[in-house]
Amino acid sequence: MNIVIDGKSCTCEPGEFLLEVARRNGIYIPTLCNHEGLLGQGCCRVCIVEVVERGWSKTVVSCIYPVLNECEVHTNNEKIKQQRGIILRLLQKRAPQSEIIAALCKAYSAPALDKLNEKDGKCIICGLCVRACSTLGAGAIATVNRGITKEIAPPFNEPPADCIGCGSCARVCPTKAIEYHENETTRTVWEKTFTLVHCASCGAQMGTQEELNFAAEKAGTEPSTLCDACRKKQLALVMADVYSAT
Amino acid sequence: MTEEILSLITKYPKELRYALAAMQDMQRQFKHVPREGIELLAQHIGCKTAQLYSMATFYKALSLDAKGKHIIKLCDGTACHIRGANQLIDGIERLLGIAPGETSQDGLFSLELVNCLGSCAIAPVMVVDETYYSKVTLEKLPEIIDAYREVTP
């Protein structure tokens, strides 16, 4: 089927998410909580667009809006710019230290909202980190409390016992709100410090021991001491031996 | 305490959907959900501690800190508010020295503010444990509270 996005005719499958169709056709829609590995979070509301269907107009969240009928989409008209501006400013009130939100506010000339109290930090509580952690299987962090006191935290506000130090939470975070430090030998996340393991052959960094153990346990093997590249090399050598022997 | 917790949680099948019921049982028995309880329940169900901690902090009916022996729920909904629930809050503070959300020093009373108990016709309403008190006034307050104080021999 065909839909029109910002005057451009785009082909899509029925049920496909609007954001994906737009991206595929080179149309930019700003997003925060959208991550290609964890689709459907749909809570930052930055990616709103206007959909006009049979003369009826509505504002939808493009990352979780399945295209079912032929329609005309406006991703950046005045109405959307204004609404997005307000959403961005509200997000900025919640996360004033976030650079990406500040940049987006500037780009969409978001209106000033003076009367609202400002919170602290960079987190917009989109929950992407919690989803990444539980999807991975570690499940070390969660959303705590509710309403205005809701936050992302490990249980009992202590360094989480279930954390394997993989750093996925920090990597998926759209506003870089999760503190994450790494040097040659250690990695610190959620106030828990992990020792980094290096490849026995080439010395490349392979992640934390907990991470390797977790992966090995999931796969039902022994934790590897070689990095991916060296393991491939070793396998190739074994193969070469087999062939040269025959 | 470990045995008590285990006897509570092992009554339930090892499924996440029974977690809330198990935590409510703990709240009832211990007047709070103890940390050990969350950890043992996670082990029993086979889920993560973080998931249960999230649940325990989400519901107002569950508390991580120990609550008093008797829970006073004072309604501060629209009707009760207009009929002077505010004065009752002050009255309780004078009587027991606790503000909403706090527990008295002797561990006997906890005060909670609620938004509506659905009994607006008898406002202002106060509930101690499971008993409803209607049209509470500052004069009635000491009498109601004293009935729950343990009589020292």
Coordinates of C-alpha atoms in Angstrom, one line a residue:
Chain A
M1 CA 0.0 0.0 0.0
N2 CA 1.0 3.6 -0.4
I3 CA 0.9 6.5 2.0
V4 CA 2.1 10.1 1.6
I5 CA 4.6 11.4 4.2
D6 CA 5.4 15.1 3.9
G7 CA 4.3 15.1 0.3
K8 CA 6.4 12.1 -0.6
S9 CA 4.7 8.9 -1.7
C10 CA 6.0 5.9 0.3
T11 CA 5.3 2.2 0.0
C12 CA 4.7 0.1 3.1
E13 CA 3.2 -3.1 4.4
P14 CA -0.1 -2.8 6.3
G15 CA 0.6 -2.9 10.0
E16 CA 4.1 -1.5 9.7
F17 CA 5.0 1.2 12.2
L18 CA 4.8 4.7 10.8
L19 CA 8.3 5.7 12.1
E20 CA 9.9 2.8 10.3
V21 CA 8.3 3.7 7.0
A22 CA 9.4 7.3 7.4
R23 CA 13.0 6.4 8.3
R24 CA 13.2 3.9 5.4
N25 CA 12.2 6.8 3.1
G26 CA 14.7 9.1 4.5
I27 CA 12.3 11.3 6.4
Y28 CA 13.7 12.4 9.8
I29 CA 11.5 12.2 12.9
P30 CA 13.2 13.0 16.2
T31 CA 13.0 10.2 18.9
L32 CA 14.3 9.6 22.3
C33 CA 12.9 6.3 23.7
N34 CA 13.0 4.5 20.3
H35 CA 15.7 1.8 20.1
E36 CA 15.9 -0.7 17.2
G37 CA 16.5 -3.6 19.5
L38 CA 13.7 -2.7 21.9
L39 CA 10.8 -1.5 19.7
G40 CA 7.5 -0.3 21.0
Q41 CA 8.5 1.6 24.1
G42 CA 6.4 4.6 22.9
C43 CA 6.7 6.8 26.0
C44 CA 8.8 9.8 25.2
R45 CA 6.2 11.1 22.8
V46 CA 8.8 13.1 20.8
C47 CA 8.0 11.3 17.6
I48 CA 4.4 12.5 17.3
V49 CA 3.1 13.2 13.8
E50 CA -0.2 14.3 12.3
V51 CA -2.1 11.7 10.3
V52 CA -4.9 12.7 8.0
E53 CA -7.2 9.9 7.1
R54 CA -10.4 10.4 5.0
G55 CA -10.4 14.0 6.0
W56 CA -10.0 13.3 9.7
S57 CA -6.9 14.6 11.3
K58 CA -5.2 13.1 14.5
T59 CA -1.9 13.3 16.3
V60 CA -0.3 9.9 16.7
V61 CA 2.9 8.5 18.2
S62 CA 4.6 7.4 15.1
C63 CA 6.9 4.7 16.7
I64 CA 3.9 2.7 17.8
Y65 CA 1.3 3.6 15.2
P66 CA 0.7 0.8 12.8
V67 CA -0.3 2.0 9.3
L68 CA -3.5 0.3 8.3
N69 CA -5.2 2.7 5.9
E70 CA -4.1 5.0 3.2
C71 CA -3.3 8.3 4.8
E72 CA -1.4 11.5 4.5
V73 CA 1.2 12.2 7.2
H74 CA 2.8 15.5 8.3
T75 CA 5.9 15.0 10.4
N76 CA 6.9 18.6 10.8
N77 CA 4.1 21.1 10.2
E78 CA 3.3 24.0 12.4
K79 CA 0.8 22.1 14.6
I80 CA 3.3 19.2 15.2
K81 CA 6.2 21.5 15.8
Q82 CA 4.2 23.3 18.4
Q83 CA 3.0 20.2 20.2
R84 CA 6.5 18.6 20.0
G85 CA 8.0 21.8 21.4
I86 CA 5.7 21.5 24.5
I87 CA 6.6 17.8 25.0
L88 CA 10.3 18.6 24.7
R89 CA 10.1 21.4 27.2
L90 CA 8.2 19.2 29.7
L91 CA 10.9 16.5 29.2
Q92 CA 13.5 19.2 29.8
K93 CA 11.8 20.2 33.1
R94 CA 12.2 16.6 34.2
A95 CA 15.7 16.2 32.9
P96 CA 17.3 19.7 32.8
Q97 CA 20.9 18.3 32.6
S98 CA 20.3 16.3 29.4
E99 CA 22.2 17.8 26.5
I100 CA 20.2 16.0 23.8
I101 CA 16.9 17.3 25.1
A102 CA 18.4 20.8 25.3
A103 CA 19.5 20.6 21.7
L104 CA 16.1 19.3 20.6
C105 CA 14.4 22.1 22.5
K106 CA 16.5 24.6 20.7
A107 CA 15.9 23.0 17.3
Y108 CA 12.1 23.0 17.8
S109 CA 12.2 26.5 19.5
A110 CA 10.2 25.0 22.4
P111 CA 8.2 27.5 24.4
A112 CA 9.3 28.5 27.9
L113 CA 7.3 26.8 30.7
D114 CA 8.2 29.0 33.7
K115 CA 5.6 27.9 36.1
L116 CA 6.7 24.3 36.4
N117 CA 9.2 23.0 38.9
E118 CA 12.4 21.6 37.6
K119 CA 13.6 18.2 38.6
D120 CA 17.3 17.2 38.6
G121 CA 19.4 15.0 36.4
K122 CA 19.2 13.5 33.0
C123 CA 16.7 10.7 33.3
I124 CA 13.3 10.9 31.6
I125 CA 12.1 7.5 33.1
C126 CA 11.5 6.0 29.6
G127 CA 12.3 2.6 31.1
L128 CA 14.5 1.5 28.1
C129 CA 17.3 0.5 30.5
V130 CA 15.0 -1.6 32.6
R131 CA 13.7 -3.4 29.4
A132 CA 17.2 -3.9 28.1
C133 CA 18.3 -5.4 31.4
S134 CA 15.3 -7.7 31.7
T135 CA 15.4 -8.7 28.1
L136 CA 19.0 -9.7 28.5
G137 CA 18.0 -11.8 31.5
A138 CA 19.9 -10.0 34.2
G139 CA 16.9 -8.0 35.5
A140 CA 19.0 -6.1 38.0
I141 CA 17.2 -2.8 37.9
A142 CA 13.6 -1.7 37.9
T143 CA 11.2 1.2 38.1
V144 CA 10.7 2.1 41.8
N145 CA 7.8 4.0 43.4
R146 CA 5.2 5.6 41.2
G147 CA 3.8 9.0 40.2
I148 CA 6.1 11.9 40.8
T149 CA 8.5 9.9 42.9
K150 CA 9.0 7.2 40.2
E151 CA 12.6 6.5 39.4
I152 CA 14.9 3.9 37.9
A153 CA 16.9 2.1 40.7
P154 CA 18.4 -1.2 41.8
P155 CA 16.5 -2.9 44.6
F156 CA 17.0 -1.4 48.1
N157 CA 19.1 1.4 46.5
E158 CA 22.3 -0.6 46.8
P159 CA 24.7 -1.9 44.1
P160 CA 22.5 -4.5 42.5
A161 CA 23.5 -8.2 43.2
D162 CA 22.1 -9.3 39.9
C163 CA 24.0 -6.8 37.8
I164 CA 26.6 -8.4 35.5
G165 CA 28.2 -5.1 34.5
C166 CA 27.4 -5.4 30.8
G167 CA 26.6 -1.8 30.5
S168 CA 23.5 -2.3 28.2
C169 CA 21.4 0.0 30.4
A170 CA 23.9 2.9 29.9
R171 CA 24.2 2.1 26.2
V172 CA 20.5 2.2 25.4
C173 CA 19.8 5.3 27.5
P174 CA 18.8 8.1 25.2
T175 CA 19.9 10.9 27.5
K176 CA 23.1 9.3 28.9
A177 CA 21.6 9.4 32.4
I178 CA 23.2 6.2 33.8
E179 CA 26.7 6.8 35.2
Y180 CA 29.2 4.5 33.6
H181 CA 33.0 4.6 34.1
E182 CA 35.5 2.4 32.5
N183 CA 39.3 2.2 32.4
E184 CA 41.9 -0.4 31.4
T185 CA 41.1 -2.8 34.2
T186 CA 37.7 -2.0 35.7
R187 CA 34.2 -0.9 34.9
T188 CA 31.8 0.8 37.3
V189 CA 28.1 1.0 36.8
W190 CA 25.3 1.3 39.5
E191 CA 28.1 1.9 42.0
K192 CA 29.3 -1.6 41.5
T193 CA 32.9 -2.1 40.2
F194 CA 33.7 -5.0 37.9
T195 CA 37.1 -6.4 36.8
L196 CA 37.5 -6.4 33.0
V197 CA 38.7 -9.6 31.3
H198 CA 41.1 -9.5 28.4
C199 CA 41.6 -12.0 25.7
A200 CA 44.3 -14.6 26.6
S201 CA 45.8 -14.4 23.1
C202 CA 45.6 -10.8 21.8
G203 CA 44.7 -8.9 24.9
A204 CA 41.6 -7.2 23.6
Q205 CA 39.0 -6.3 26.2
M206 CA 36.2 -8.9 26.4
G207 CA 33.9 -7.4 29.1
T208 CA 33.4 -8.3 32.7
Q209 CA 33.9 -11.8 34.1
E210 CA 30.3 -11.8 35.3
E211 CA 29.1 -11.0 31.8
L212 CA 31.1 -13.8 30.3
N213 CA 29.9 -16.3 32.9
F214 CA 26.3 -15.2 32.3
A215 CA 26.6 -15.7 28.6
A216 CA 28.3 -19.0 29.0
E217 CA 25.7 -20.3 31.4
K218 CA 23.0 -19.2 29.0
A219 CA 24.7 -21.0 26.1
G220 CA 25.5 -24.0 28.3
T221 CA 29.3 -23.8 27.7
E222 CA 32.4 -22.8 29.7
P223 CA 33.3 -19.1 29.8
S224 CA 35.6 -18.3 26.9
T225 CA 39.2 -17.0 27.5
L226 CA 39.6 -15.8 23.9
C227 CA 37.9 -12.9 22.1
D228 CA 35.7 -13.4 19.1
A229 CA 38.4 -12.7 16.6
C230 CA 40.9 -15.0 18.2
R231 CA 38.4 -17.8 18.7
K232 CA 37.6 -17.6 14.9
K233 CA 41.3 -17.7 14.2
Q234 CA 41.7 -20.7 16.4
L235 CA 38.8 -22.5 14.8
A236 CA 40.2 -21.7 11.3
L237 CA 43.6 -23.2 12.4
V238 CA 41.8 -26.4 13.5
M239 CA 39.9 -26.6 10.2
A240 CA 43.2 -26.0 8.3
D241 CA 44.8 -28.9 10.3
V242 CA 41.9 -31.2 9.4
Y243 CA 42.1 -30.4 5.7
S244 CA 45.9 -30.6 5.5
A245 CA 45.8 -33.9 7.3
T246 CA 43.4 -35.5 4.8
Chain B
M1 CA 11.3 -14.8 61.0
T2 CA 12.7 -16.8 58.1
E3 CA 10.4 -19.8 58.9
E4 CA 7.4 -17.5 59.2
I5 CA 8.1 -16.0 55.8
L6 CA 8.7 -19.4 54.2
S7 CA 5.5 -20.8 55.6
L8 CA 3.6 -17.8 54.1
I9 CA 5.1 -17.9 50.6
T10 CA 5.3 -21.7 50.1
K11 CA 1.5 -21.8 50.2
Y12 CA 1.5 -20.2 46.8
P13 CA 2.5 -21.8 43.5
K14 CA 5.8 -20.7 42.0
E15 CA 4.3 -18.2 39.6
L16 CA 4.8 -14.4 39.4
R17 CA 1.0 -13.8 39.5
Y18 CA 0.9 -14.9 43.1
A19 CA 3.7 -12.5 44.2
L20 CA 1.3 -9.7 45.1
A21 CA -0.9 -12.0 47.2
A22 CA 2.2 -13.3 49.0
M23 CA 3.5 -9.8 49.7
Q24 CA 0.0 -8.7 51.0
D25 CA 0.2 -11.6 53.4
M26 CA 3.6 -10.4 54.7
Q27 CA 2.3 -6.9 55.0
R28 CA -0.6 -8.3 57.1
Q29 CA 1.5 -10.4 59.3
F30 CA 4.6 -8.3 59.8
K31 CA 3.0 -4.8 59.2
H32 CA 5.5 -4.4 56.4
V33 CA 7.2 -6.3 53.6
P34 CA 10.6 -7.3 55.0
R35 CA 13.6 -7.3 52.8
E36 CA 14.2 -10.9 53.5
G37 CA 10.7 -11.6 52.4
I38 CA 11.2 -10.1 49.0
E39 CA 14.4 -12.0 48.6
L40 CA 13.0 -15.3 49.7
L41 CA 9.9 -14.8 47.5
A42 CA 12.1 -14.0 44.5
Q43 CA 13.9 -17.3 45.1
H44 CA 10.7 -19.2 45.5
I45 CA 9.1 -17.9 42.3
G46 CA 12.3 -17.8 40.4
C47 CA 12.1 -14.2 39.4
K48 CA 14.4 -11.2 40.0
T49 CA 14.5 -9.3 43.3
A50 CA 14.3 -6.0 41.3
Q51 CA 10.9 -7.0 39.8
L52 CA 9.4 -7.7 43.3
Y53 CA 11.0 -4.6 44.7
S54 CA 9.4 -2.6 41.9
M55 CA 6.0 -4.1 42.8
A56 CA 6.4 -3.5 46.5
T57 CA 7.3 0.1 46.1
F58 CA 4.5 0.7 43.5
Y59 CA 1.5 -0.3 45.7
K60 CA 0.6 2.0 48.6
A61 CA -0.8 -1.0 50.5
L62 CA 2.7 -2.4 50.8
S63 CA 5.3 -0.8 52.9
L64 CA 9.0 -1.6 53.2
D65 CA 9.4 0.1 56.6
A66 CA 7.7 -1.3 59.6
K67 CA 4.2 0.1 60.3
G68 CA 2.6 0.5 63.6
K69 CA 0.4 -2.1 65.2
H70 CA -2.7 -0.1 64.4
I71 CA -3.1 1.7 61.1
I72 CA -5.1 4.9 61.2
K73 CA -6.4 5.8 57.8
L74 CA -7.7 9.3 57.7
C75 CA -9.7 10.4 54.7
D76 CA -8.7 13.8 53.2
G77 CA -10.9 13.5 50.1
T78 CA -13.0 16.5 49.0
A79 CA -16.0 15.9 51.4
C80 CA -13.8 15.0 54.4
H81 CA -11.5 17.9 53.7
I82 CA -14.3 20.4 53.7
R83 CA -15.7 18.9 56.9
G84 CA -12.4 19.4 58.7
A85 CA -10.1 16.5 58.1
N86 CA -7.2 19.0 58.3
Q87 CA -8.0 19.7 62.0
L88 CA -8.1 15.9 62.6
I89 CA -4.6 15.6 61.1
D90 CA -3.4 18.3 63.6
G91 CA -5.3 16.6 66.4
I92 CA -3.6 13.3 65.7
E93 CA -0.3 15.0 65.6
R94 CA -0.9 16.5 69.0
L95 CA -2.2 13.2 70.5
L96 CA 0.4 10.8 69.0
G97 CA 3.2 13.1 67.7
I98 CA 3.0 11.6 64.2
A99 CA 2.4 13.3 60.8
P100 CA 0.9 11.5 57.9
G101 CA 3.1 8.6 56.8
E102 CA 4.8 8.3 60.1
T103 CA 4.7 5.7 62.9
S104 CA 4.6 6.6 66.6
Q105 CA 7.6 6.0 68.8
D106 CA 5.9 3.2 70.7
G107 CA 5.2 1.4 67.4
L108 CA 1.5 1.3 68.1
F109 CA 0.1 3.7 65.5
S110 CA 0.7 4.7 61.9
L111 CA -1.1 7.5 60.2
E112 CA -2.0 7.3 56.6
L113 CA -3.9 9.9 54.5
V114 CA -6.3 8.4 52.0
N115 CA -8.1 10.2 49.2
C116 CA -11.6 8.8 49.5
L117 CA -13.2 5.9 51.3
G118 CA -16.5 6.2 49.4
S119 CA -18.3 7.2 52.6
C120 CA -18.6 10.9 51.9
A121 CA -22.1 11.0 53.6
I122 CA -20.5 10.4 57.0
A123 CA -17.6 12.7 56.5
P124 CA -15.0 13.2 58.0
V125 CA -14.2 9.5 58.1
M126 CA -11.4 7.7 59.9
V127 CA -10.6 4.0 59.8
V128 CA -8.6 2.3 62.5
D129 CA -7.5 -1.2 61.4
E130 CA -10.8 -2.4 59.9
T131 CA -13.3 -0.2 61.9
Y132 CA -14.9 2.9 60.4
Y133 CA -15.5 5.9 62.5
S134 CA -18.0 8.4 61.1
K135 CA -18.3 12.2 61.6
V136 CA -15.2 12.3 63.6
T137 CA -14.5 15.5 65.6
L138 CA -11.5 16.7 67.6
E139 CA -13.6 15.9 70.8
K140 CA -14.2 12.2 69.7
L141 CA -10.6 11.7 68.7
P142 CA -8.9 10.9 72.0
E143 CA -11.6 8.4 73.0
I144 CA -11.2 6.5 69.7
I145 CA -7.4 6.4 69.9
D146 CA -7.3 5.5 73.6
A147 CA -9.4 2.4 72.9
Y148 CA -6.5 1.0 70.8
R149 CA -3.8 1.8 73.3
E150 CA -2.6 -1.3 75.1
V151 CA -3.5 -1.0 78.7
T152 CA -0.3 -1.2 80.8
P153 CA -0.9 -3.4 83.9

